[in-house]
């Protein structure tokens, strides 16, 4: 809950009076979700988190779960088709937001009708507002992509209601455990945290990189403050200043994040929605560059490594759990220092420009790591077990 709302007596009174009415009405709605699976996500547009959400629901395509989006998506159609392949989609953000707390009660009451109900939410305040009104038999699970995005704060008072909390890296387990201790929560709540790493498709075999005298460097991401795209631009300008033989291509709607002086040294592809086209760019890339101030474990690193692109990334979140410096990628070890990030990245790129054999070796090692650790089969099995649906899986 947002702190101000949690302390407001009027809002608490409204919740206590209106949400139970909604729960009563929801329990008398005539519809039924045959799968018993209810997913709540904020957005339906291009992004690493949205790709992961689509992958999760695809694990249950045989059951056609219900998916609710709770916030406005500026590019609704971008990912909507992916969700609709596997689920029944309800883009009810106006209803859920503007009729709260009645909507939270009604949704809970409707879900409570289902004896095999499982609810799964990520990064949506509505999901946590609904939790107190769900019956004890309903299995309640959430997902945190990273610690520090805000969800760990407004979900904290409700941690005891969750049967499981899914995280994608060990660092988030440590962060949540410390948070629980700091706020005096039951230490046993940490036992409910479960690690399920994300997954990406990995080609059956390694594809050697072509060299034409220049290194292809790729950035894939959105224009979020934590991505620090402006540092990518600074790195491009520094490489140009040293006359390094590189091409730096940025994928995403990120032009506005670049300083005007840096733009001439960057190639801008804009958003790419065709997965085959993005795969082609990963295949052509020798290096992936990421300068984020915080992350969970970015999907773009997993995708890049699965295509043999060597990551150069700030040592934040779960990134150091998977990247071994100088073996399958490189870590920028002063992520809080913008100048140091730029300097370290340029030095690494400069060294690799004169050692293509090293690039090839790193590329093969990155691919081998992805093949061994980013299995879609393991991801599917883990989520089906988590939601209690493994016994119905078809080969």
PDB file of C-alpha atoms in Angstrom, residues 4-191:
ATOM      1  CA  UNK A   4      -0.297   7.948   2.661  1.00  0.00           C
ATOM      2  CA  UNK A   5      -3.267   5.791   1.765  1.00  0.00           C
ATOM      3  CA  UNK A   6      -2.524   3.265   4.490  1.00  0.00           C
ATOM      4  CA  UNK A   7      -2.622   6.016   7.147  1.00  0.00           C
ATOM      5  CA  UNK A   8      -5.725   7.806   5.847  1.00  0.00           C
ATOM      6  CA  UNK A   9      -8.686   6.934   8.147  1.00  0.00           C
ATOM      7  CA  UNK A  10     -11.254   7.857   5.498  1.00  0.00           C
ATOM      8  CA  UNK A  11      -9.732   5.494   2.944  1.00  0.00           C
ATOM      9  CA  UNK A  12      -9.533   2.731   5.544  1.00  0.00           C
ATOM     10  CA  UNK A  13     -13.193   3.268   6.383  1.00  0.00           C
ATOM     11  CA  UNK A  14     -14.168   3.145   2.694  1.00  0.00           C
ATOM     12  CA  UNK A  15     -12.255  -0.081   2.264  1.00  0.00           C
ATOM     13  CA  UNK A  16     -13.899  -1.682   5.290  1.00  0.00           C
ATOM     14  CA  UNK A  17     -17.398  -0.697   4.178  1.00  0.00           C
ATOM     15  CA  UNK A  18     -17.247  -0.976   0.383  1.00  0.00           C
ATOM     16  CA  UNK A  19     -14.823  -3.842  -0.296  1.00  0.00           C
ATOM     17  CA  UNK A  20     -16.926  -6.382   1.673  1.00  0.00           C
ATOM     18  CA  UNK A  21     -19.962  -5.306  -0.354  1.00  0.00           C
ATOM     19  CA  UNK A  22     -17.957  -5.849  -3.520  1.00  0.00           C
ATOM     20  CA  UNK A  23     -16.834  -9.256  -2.297  1.00  0.00           C
ATOM     21  CA  UNK A  24     -20.468 -10.205  -1.627  1.00  0.00           C
ATOM     22  CA  UNK A  25     -21.495  -9.131  -5.132  1.00  0.00           C
ATOM     23  CA  UNK A  26     -18.475 -10.768  -6.780  1.00  0.00           C
ATOM     24  CA  UNK A  27     -19.305 -14.077  -5.174  1.00  0.00           C
ATOM     25  CA  UNK A  28     -22.666 -14.030  -6.919  1.00  0.00           C
ATOM     26  CA  UNK A  29     -21.457 -13.344 -10.449  1.00  0.00           C
ATOM     27  CA  UNK A  30     -22.549 -16.140 -12.796  1.00  0.00           C
ATOM     28  CA  UNK A  31     -19.258 -16.598 -14.683  1.00  0.00           C
ATOM     29  CA  UNK A  32     -16.512 -19.113 -13.945  1.00  0.00           C
ATOM     30  CA  UNK A  33     -12.839 -19.378 -14.864  1.00  0.00           C
ATOM     31  CA  UNK A  34     -12.396 -23.068 -15.621  1.00  0.00           C
ATOM     32  CA  UNK A  35      -8.606 -22.900 -15.181  1.00  0.00           C
ATOM     33  CA  UNK A  36      -8.789 -21.315 -11.720  1.00  0.00           C
ATOM     34  CA  UNK A  37      -5.695 -19.279 -12.703  1.00  0.00           C
ATOM     35  CA  UNK A  38      -5.814 -15.468 -12.409  1.00  0.00           C
ATOM     36  CA  UNK A  39      -2.868 -13.269 -13.443  1.00  0.00           C
ATOM     37  CA  UNK A  40      -2.587  -9.526 -12.721  1.00  0.00           C
ATOM     38  CA  UNK A  41      -0.004  -7.454 -14.617  1.00  0.00           C
ATOM     39  CA  UNK A  42       0.295  -3.674 -15.007  1.00  0.00           C
ATOM     40  CA  UNK A  43       1.172  -3.285 -18.701  1.00  0.00           C
ATOM     41  CA  UNK A  44       0.835  -4.858 -22.112  1.00  0.00           C
ATOM     42  CA  UNK A  45       3.566  -3.240 -24.198  1.00  0.00           C
ATOM     43  CA  UNK A  46       7.139  -3.849 -25.308  1.00  0.00           C
ATOM     44  CA  UNK A  47       9.568  -4.529 -22.477  1.00  0.00           C
ATOM     45  CA  UNK A  48      11.609  -7.248 -20.818  1.00  0.00           C
ATOM     46  CA  UNK A  49       9.127  -7.641 -17.950  1.00  0.00           C
ATOM     47  CA  UNK A  50       6.207  -7.974 -20.356  1.00  0.00           C
ATOM     48  CA  UNK A  51       8.067 -10.662 -22.308  1.00  0.00           C
ATOM     49  CA  UNK A  52       8.590 -12.586 -19.080  1.00  0.00           C
ATOM     50  CA  UNK A  53       4.915 -12.231 -18.150  1.00  0.00           C
ATOM     51  CA  UNK A  54       3.937 -13.585 -21.562  1.00  0.00           C
ATOM     52  CA  UNK A  55       6.326 -16.515 -21.089  1.00  0.00           C
ATOM     53  CA  UNK A  56       4.835 -17.288 -17.687  1.00  0.00           C
ATOM     54  CA  UNK A  57       1.238 -17.431 -18.894  1.00  0.00           C
ATOM     55  CA  UNK A  58       2.304 -19.471 -21.938  1.00  0.00           C
ATOM     56  CA  UNK A  59       3.301 -22.231 -19.498  1.00  0.00           C
ATOM     57  CA  UNK A  60      -0.439 -22.692 -18.911  1.00  0.00           C
ATOM     58  CA  UNK A  61      -1.696 -22.317 -22.467  1.00  0.00           C
ATOM     59  CA  UNK A  62      -3.441 -25.698 -22.221  1.00  0.00           C
ATOM     60  CA  UNK A  63      -5.683 -24.250 -19.480  1.00  0.00           C
ATOM     61  CA  UNK A  64      -6.413 -20.770 -20.924  1.00  0.00           C
ATOM     62  CA  UNK A  65      -5.913 -18.739 -17.718  1.00  0.00           C
ATOM     63  CA  UNK A  66      -7.370 -15.265 -17.241  1.00  0.00           C
ATOM     64  CA  UNK A  67      -5.084 -12.213 -17.420  1.00  0.00           C
ATOM     65  CA  UNK A  68      -6.004  -8.734 -16.158  1.00  0.00           C
ATOM     66  CA  UNK A  69      -4.056  -5.562 -17.046  1.00  0.00           C
ATOM     67  CA  UNK A  70      -4.364  -2.820 -14.453  1.00  0.00           C
ATOM     68  CA  UNK A  71      -2.554   0.169 -16.016  1.00  0.00           C
ATOM     69  CA  UNK A  72      -2.673   2.018 -19.314  1.00  0.00           C
ATOM     70  CA  UNK A  73      -0.235   0.742 -21.926  1.00  0.00           C
ATOM     71  CA  UNK A  74       0.886   3.328 -24.504  1.00  0.00           C
ATOM     72  CA  UNK A  75       1.474   0.576 -27.084  1.00  0.00           C
ATOM     73  CA  UNK A  76      -1.294  -1.822 -26.162  1.00  0.00           C
ATOM     74  CA  UNK A  77      -1.248  -3.848 -29.363  1.00  0.00           C
ATOM     75  CA  UNK A  78       2.477  -4.569 -29.219  1.00  0.00           C
ATOM     76  CA  UNK A  79       2.276  -7.479 -26.787  1.00  0.00           C
ATOM     77  CA  UNK A  80      -1.475  -8.036 -26.653  1.00  0.00           C
ATOM     78  CA  UNK A  81      -1.376 -10.667 -29.380  1.00  0.00           C
ATOM     79  CA  UNK A  82       1.237 -12.665 -27.487  1.00  0.00           C
ATOM     80  CA  UNK A  83      -0.983 -12.814 -24.411  1.00  0.00           C
ATOM     81  CA  UNK A  84      -4.090 -13.618 -26.414  1.00  0.00           C
ATOM     82  CA  UNK A  85      -2.406 -16.691 -27.870  1.00  0.00           C
ATOM     83  CA  UNK A  86      -2.432 -18.347 -24.458  1.00  0.00           C
ATOM     84  CA  UNK A  87      -5.028 -16.626 -22.267  1.00  0.00           C
ATOM     85  CA  UNK A  88      -8.316 -14.824 -21.909  1.00  0.00           C
ATOM     86  CA  UNK A  89      -7.313 -11.151 -21.665  1.00  0.00           C
ATOM     87  CA  UNK A  90      -9.211  -8.465 -19.741  1.00  0.00           C
ATOM     88  CA  UNK A  91      -7.890  -4.934 -20.201  1.00  0.00           C
ATOM     89  CA  UNK A  92     -10.008  -3.497 -17.393  1.00  0.00           C
ATOM     90  CA  UNK A  93      -7.725  -0.798 -16.046  1.00  0.00           C
ATOM     91  CA  UNK A  94     -10.446   1.881 -15.877  1.00  0.00           C
ATOM     92  CA  UNK A  95     -12.865  -0.414 -14.078  1.00  0.00           C
ATOM     93  CA  UNK A  96     -10.275  -1.698 -11.616  1.00  0.00           C
ATOM     94  CA  UNK A  97      -8.796   1.715 -10.901  1.00  0.00           C
ATOM     95  CA  UNK A  98     -11.803   4.037 -10.800  1.00  0.00           C
ATOM     96  CA  UNK A  99     -14.225   1.787  -8.917  1.00  0.00           C
ATOM     97  CA  UNK A 100     -11.760   0.840  -6.166  1.00  0.00           C
ATOM     98  CA  UNK A 101     -12.338  -0.383  -3.438  1.00  0.00           C
ATOM     99  CA  UNK A 102     -15.547  -1.912  -4.835  1.00  0.00           C
ATOM    100  CA  UNK A 103     -13.553  -3.480  -7.703  1.00  0.00           C
ATOM    101  CA  UNK A 104     -11.018  -5.100  -5.340  1.00  0.00           C
ATOM    102  CA  UNK A 105     -13.790  -6.650  -3.302  1.00  0.00           C
ATOM    103  CA  UNK A 106     -15.736  -7.853  -6.346  1.00  0.00           C
ATOM    104  CA  UNK A 107     -12.666  -9.406  -7.938  1.00  0.00           C
ATOM    105  CA  UNK A 108     -11.779 -11.157  -4.684  1.00  0.00           C
ATOM    106  CA  UNK A 109     -15.324 -12.391  -4.228  1.00  0.00           C
ATOM    107  CA  UNK A 110     -15.391 -13.783  -7.749  1.00  0.00           C
ATOM    108  CA  UNK A 111     -12.017 -15.519  -7.309  1.00  0.00           C
ATOM    109  CA  UNK A 112     -13.070 -16.947  -3.937  1.00  0.00           C
ATOM    110  CA  UNK A 113     -15.807 -18.924  -5.722  1.00  0.00           C
ATOM    111  CA  UNK A 114     -13.142 -21.091  -7.351  1.00  0.00           C
ATOM    112  CA  UNK A 115     -11.988 -23.979  -5.108  1.00  0.00           C
ATOM    113  CA  UNK A 116      -8.734 -24.375  -7.086  1.00  0.00           C
ATOM    114  CA  UNK A 117      -7.994 -20.646  -7.412  1.00  0.00           C
ATOM    115  CA  UNK A 118      -4.444 -19.341  -7.802  1.00  0.00           C
ATOM    116  CA  UNK A 119      -3.707 -15.621  -8.124  1.00  0.00           C
ATOM    117  CA  UNK A 120      -0.393 -14.332  -9.453  1.00  0.00           C
ATOM    118  CA  UNK A 121       0.569 -10.667  -9.582  1.00  0.00           C
ATOM    119  CA  UNK A 122       3.528  -8.483 -10.480  1.00  0.00           C
ATOM    120  CA  UNK A 123       4.165  -4.749 -10.071  1.00  0.00           C
ATOM    121  CA  UNK A 124       0.507  -3.796  -9.793  1.00  0.00           C
ATOM    122  CA  UNK A 125      -0.895  -2.009  -6.761  1.00  0.00           C
ATOM    123  CA  UNK A 126      -4.397  -3.306  -7.464  1.00  0.00           C
ATOM    124  CA  UNK A 127      -3.208  -6.871  -6.895  1.00  0.00           C
ATOM    125  CA  UNK A 128      -1.959  -6.049  -3.395  1.00  0.00           C
ATOM    126  CA  UNK A 129      -5.108  -4.072  -2.582  1.00  0.00           C
ATOM    127  CA  UNK A 130      -7.140  -7.155  -3.456  1.00  0.00           C
ATOM    128  CA  UNK A 131      -5.091  -9.606  -1.355  1.00  0.00           C
ATOM    129  CA  UNK A 132      -6.749  -8.944   2.049  1.00  0.00           C
ATOM    130  CA  UNK A 133     -10.149  -9.866   0.636  1.00  0.00           C
ATOM    131  CA  UNK A 134      -9.134 -13.233  -0.813  1.00  0.00           C
ATOM    132  CA  UNK A 135     -10.200 -16.398   1.017  1.00  0.00           C
ATOM    133  CA  UNK A 136      -7.597 -18.584   2.781  1.00  0.00           C
ATOM    134  CA  UNK A 137      -7.976 -21.404   0.219  1.00  0.00           C
ATOM    135  CA  UNK A 138      -6.798 -19.132  -2.618  1.00  0.00           C
ATOM    136  CA  UNK A 139      -3.095 -19.599  -3.383  1.00  0.00           C
ATOM    137  CA  UNK A 140      -1.430 -16.181  -3.564  1.00  0.00           C
ATOM    138  CA  UNK A 141       1.868 -15.562  -5.382  1.00  0.00           C
ATOM    139  CA  UNK A 142       3.736 -12.479  -6.556  1.00  0.00           C
ATOM    140  CA  UNK A 143       6.830 -11.830  -8.671  1.00  0.00           C
ATOM    141  CA  UNK A 144       9.524  -9.212  -8.047  1.00  0.00           C
ATOM    142  CA  UNK A 145      11.774  -8.589 -11.039  1.00  0.00           C
ATOM    143  CA  UNK A 146      14.147  -6.440  -9.001  1.00  0.00           C
ATOM    144  CA  UNK A 147      14.472  -4.847  -5.585  1.00  0.00           C
ATOM    145  CA  UNK A 148      14.306  -1.064  -5.609  1.00  0.00           C
ATOM    146  CA  UNK A 149      11.509  -0.436  -8.083  1.00  0.00           C
ATOM    147  CA  UNK A 150       8.911   0.376  -5.422  1.00  0.00           C
ATOM    148  CA  UNK A 151       6.846  -2.825  -5.428  1.00  0.00           C
ATOM    149  CA  UNK A 152       8.834  -4.212  -2.518  1.00  0.00           C
ATOM    150  CA  UNK A 153       7.683  -1.221  -0.443  1.00  0.00           C
ATOM    151  CA  UNK A 154       3.947  -1.147  -1.104  1.00  0.00           C
ATOM    152  CA  UNK A 155       3.764  -4.954  -0.914  1.00  0.00           C
ATOM    153  CA  UNK A 156       5.641  -5.188   2.403  1.00  0.00           C
ATOM    154  CA  UNK A 157       2.613  -4.906   4.748  1.00  0.00           C
ATOM    155  CA  UNK A 158       0.995  -7.793   2.840  1.00  0.00           C
ATOM    156  CA  UNK A 159       3.966 -10.164   2.726  1.00  0.00           C
ATOM    157  CA  UNK A 160       2.340 -12.421   5.310  1.00  0.00           C
ATOM    158  CA  UNK A 161      -0.641 -13.006   3.011  1.00  0.00           C
ATOM    159  CA  UNK A 162       1.519 -14.356   0.187  1.00  0.00           C
ATOM    160  CA  UNK A 163       2.090 -18.097  -0.062  1.00  0.00           C
ATOM    161  CA  UNK A 164       5.080 -17.623  -2.358  1.00  0.00           C
ATOM    162  CA  UNK A 165       7.220 -14.738  -3.619  1.00  0.00           C
ATOM    163  CA  UNK A 166       9.081 -15.388  -6.854  1.00  0.00           C
ATOM    164  CA  UNK A 167      12.382 -13.627  -7.575  1.00  0.00           C
ATOM    165  CA  UNK A 168      14.746 -14.017 -10.512  1.00  0.00           C
ATOM    166  CA  UNK A 169      18.105 -13.704  -8.743  1.00  0.00           C
ATOM    167  CA  UNK A 170      19.723 -14.441  -5.376  1.00  0.00           C
ATOM    168  CA  UNK A 171      20.452 -10.779  -4.699  1.00  0.00           C
ATOM    169  CA  UNK A 172      16.732 -10.056  -4.407  1.00  0.00           C
ATOM    170  CA  UNK A 173      16.372 -12.865  -1.870  1.00  0.00           C
ATOM    171  CA  UNK A 174      19.066 -11.218   0.240  1.00  0.00           C
ATOM    172  CA  UNK A 175      17.468  -7.764  -0.187  1.00  0.00           C
ATOM    173  CA  UNK A 176      14.008  -8.999   0.816  1.00  0.00           C
ATOM    174  CA  UNK A 177      15.384 -10.899   3.808  1.00  0.00           C
ATOM    175  CA  UNK A 178      17.145  -7.761   5.062  1.00  0.00           C
ATOM    176  CA  UNK A 179      13.978  -5.723   4.491  1.00  0.00           C
ATOM    177  CA  UNK A 180      11.910  -8.191   6.539  1.00  0.00           C
ATOM    178  CA  UNK A 181      14.454  -8.078   9.361  1.00  0.00           C
ATOM    179  CA  UNK A 182      14.606  -4.281   9.326  1.00  0.00           C
ATOM    180  CA  UNK A 183      10.817  -3.976   9.645  1.00  0.00           C
ATOM    181  CA  UNK A 184      10.482  -6.721  12.240  1.00  0.00           C
ATOM    182  CA  UNK A 185       8.559  -9.200  10.098  1.00  0.00           C
ATOM    183  CA  UNK A 186       8.440 -12.890  10.942  1.00  0.00           C
ATOM    184  CA  UNK A 187      11.819 -14.338   9.797  1.00  0.00           C
ATOM    185  CA  UNK A 188      10.034 -17.438   8.505  1.00  0.00           C
ATOM    186  CA  UNK A 189       8.439 -15.334   5.770  1.00  0.00           C
ATOM    187  CA  UNK A 190      11.814 -15.432   4.013  1.00  0.00           C
ATOM    188  CA  UNK A 191      11.287 -19.179   3.542  1.00  0.00           C
TER     189      UNK A 191
END
